[in-house]
Amino acid sequence: MVPRWLTLVMICIMCFGHWSSLPHLNAAEAVTSVGLGAHFSCAVQNKNVWCWGRNNLGQLGDGTTTNREGAVQVIKQSDLLPLGGATMVVAGYNHACAVVNKQVWCWGNNTSGELGISNATTSSTRAVQVQLDSGGSLDGVTAIALGTGFSCAVVNKQVWCWGSNAAGQLGDATTIDATNGAIPSTNDGAPLNNVTALAAGNAHTCAVVNKQVWCWGANDVGQLGNGATSSSELIAVQVQLYGGGGVLGYVTMISSRYNHTCVVTGVITGGVGMCWGQNVSGQLGTNDDTDYAAARLIKHVTTGGLTNILLPNVTMVAAGSPFSCGVSNRSVWCWGYNGKGVLADGTYVDQLGAVASQYRGGTAISGAVTIHSGLTHACAVVSKQIWCWGDNTYGQVGDGSTTRRNGAMRVVFAQTGSGTSAVNRTLKPATQVSAGTNHSCAVINKQAWCWGDNSFGELGVADSLGVVPYGAYQVRTLDGAPLTNVTDIALGGYSACAVANKQAWCWGFNASGQLGDGTTTDRIGAVQVQTSSGVLSNVTAVSVGGGTACAVADKKAWCWGDAPVGNGTSDAATTAKAVVMTGMVPLTNVTSIAAGSGHACAVSSKKVYCWGQNGAGQLGNDSYDTSLVAGPVYIDVPFEGGTDTMLTKASMVEVGQYFSCAINNKEVYCWGENSSGQLGIGSTSPSVRANARRVRKDATTSLNGAAMLAVGNNHACVVASNQLYCWGSNLAGQLADNTVIDRYYAQLATTNGTTAVPKVLKISAGVQHTCVVYATDKRVWCWGSNSVGQLGDGTVVDAAVPVPAYIAYVYFTGV
């Protein structure tokens, strides 16, 4: 007969819809088990065990005591090989264990013998196999549970334990520690049989027997659930329902942590959550903070405050330290202490009832398969991926940082150095690349990735990471969502812009309004560029300079940021303004655009037009006067033996700090400042040129067959006849000739000082570094200054020849 209390519960829950089936991970899914300790996390991925977070006692099992902000693989002590074949991993306070071929391997702290190795209390930084106290290995294990300083396992449906036993948590009716291996939980001569699940807390243990719960050990705050409190119980007692409702039954899963326990109970798959034990922070979810020595139902928070509405259709619960979480209708709910953001509701406010947990950015977590809790952090498995949140002091959230998270972040693999990691971090296939002042970006599979300095948010990762010289991070919008469908990207001084879904998005430094969002507020994530009438749309290209940015939209030129922006006024602009020519006529038929430091240029109907500041002749209009509107560029033909004429066969234009270059009839012309030989005319004299001159390879040979052009602060590169040439400033090796000598003529770029760089698909030049995409493998390669990791090779060492860029972190998944 179904108890009356459960019938009433079912009636209440049915108001919320149909009962859901308990979701299971199938064999094809990558993450099959997750275990969280005090300040670290572990998971089984494709039968290998990975851990991340705090590692002072070797609790990550990688053979070191180095904290990890991403997942590293657990290694066996016996042969130094990865711990493979795992089906389950569980973490205690400072140790963890995994089940492999129905045997148990453990690692981490061992001061109480919790690793289960013979006559040893020494911690292990690698996995060691659990032994029997009587000799031999512990075999036939189907489940494990770890507490603070002790461990337990289910063997042949009975319980075996080892480690600390001060409160009788090992179940052998004594308080003697077991430091020589696993001992049977005899329960004073009457061992529990038909055990199907285990849970361990700070100093108590619980087991599910015939869908009922029995517990033993410490009981000072009612953590044994038998309706009373005592210092401890050495013999198992049965968990009761609060209010005299009888024995707790129909239990489908159980979770304990420290001083409380939670279960899922129901007559069919799915059901309600119930908790008992300590409740000082509301971790029982009972709408109050009173300790309870018997099981009570979990309630949830609704709009307007706490109610007595039950959390419906619960399929899993996870007891944390002063908090708990559960899965209800495949959404994640948490309750209790929230000082570290462990409830993932976007706040740090404690809750006495369950609140819906969110991804970072505010979207509710949905599609959750499992939930797991640690001391003050939690993780969920969603779509074969692990998402974590809460305290991150030691990297236990696993998102590659130590930043506290009050919303879920996706776990990544640990970055372990230039080009070396447990996973392939190659930055490819790239379709675009761009170099800025101290950062770089590329488009990979229509997503934007950036690396280098992030002092002003110029990496666009929606996070304040500071300098991160480890490789590329994925660009996100300001609310944390990945920027997708990216077709173009451009970098300036300390900002960047991209074309995504035919709209312009920008991020980073914004003192001059160069992000175009109508403000002068720096942005750590991408925001949309606006016009006076709405979002700038139908965008096909972007370019970013020092304090100015420009775009091509509807074949017109638009600019914003530092004055002048080419709209006929001397005002700065925080939103995009249409560029005009003399007579305020819009510049149309634009096919190429480039923004520099106070000036910009565009190709319109195969002619080059420039506007803005002109102190070095960078506008190429045979003057040094600032222009508020776009005007044509002239070739210094007398230098060539003729009369001045306009560039009329232009296909591309690029600008640097105080100079500009264009491809015209497959030749390269440059104008403006020449103090470092950046005009490519064989000398630095004159130091400025107010109109264009042809770049040469030597005194008599022009650079012909030009197809692609990139201009940095004081250097430039071009792909001509399928070879890469560079010239100008070379202070940091940005010309790729294996020297730091300035070059006044175009020089062949090399991989080692002699061998030419392979065929280049894309190229971009920054302040003192250059990046390309090789056509052969579509990988990103960079060279030059690397003071803050702008080359993306995981170092801060300059390179005068190309080095490959890498992704800083790869998401932890086995797909």
PDB file of C-alpha atoms in Angstrom, residues 287 344 355 456 497 741 813:
ATOM      1  CA  ASN A 287      11.704  27.084   3.796  1.00  0.00           C
ATOM      2  CA  ALA A 344      24.118  30.047  -9.752  1.00  0.00           C
ATOM      3  CA  VAL A 355      15.873  28.737  -6.961  1.00  0.00           C
ATOM      4  CA  PHE A 456      40.664  46.746 -21.547  1.00  0.00           C
ATOM      5  CA  CYS A 497      35.366  44.679 -34.132  1.00  0.00           C
ATOM      6  CA  ILE A 741      66.963  45.405 -38.630  1.00  0.00           C
ATOM      7  CA  THR A 813      34.205  17.008 -23.858  1.00  0.00           C
TER       8      THR A 813
END
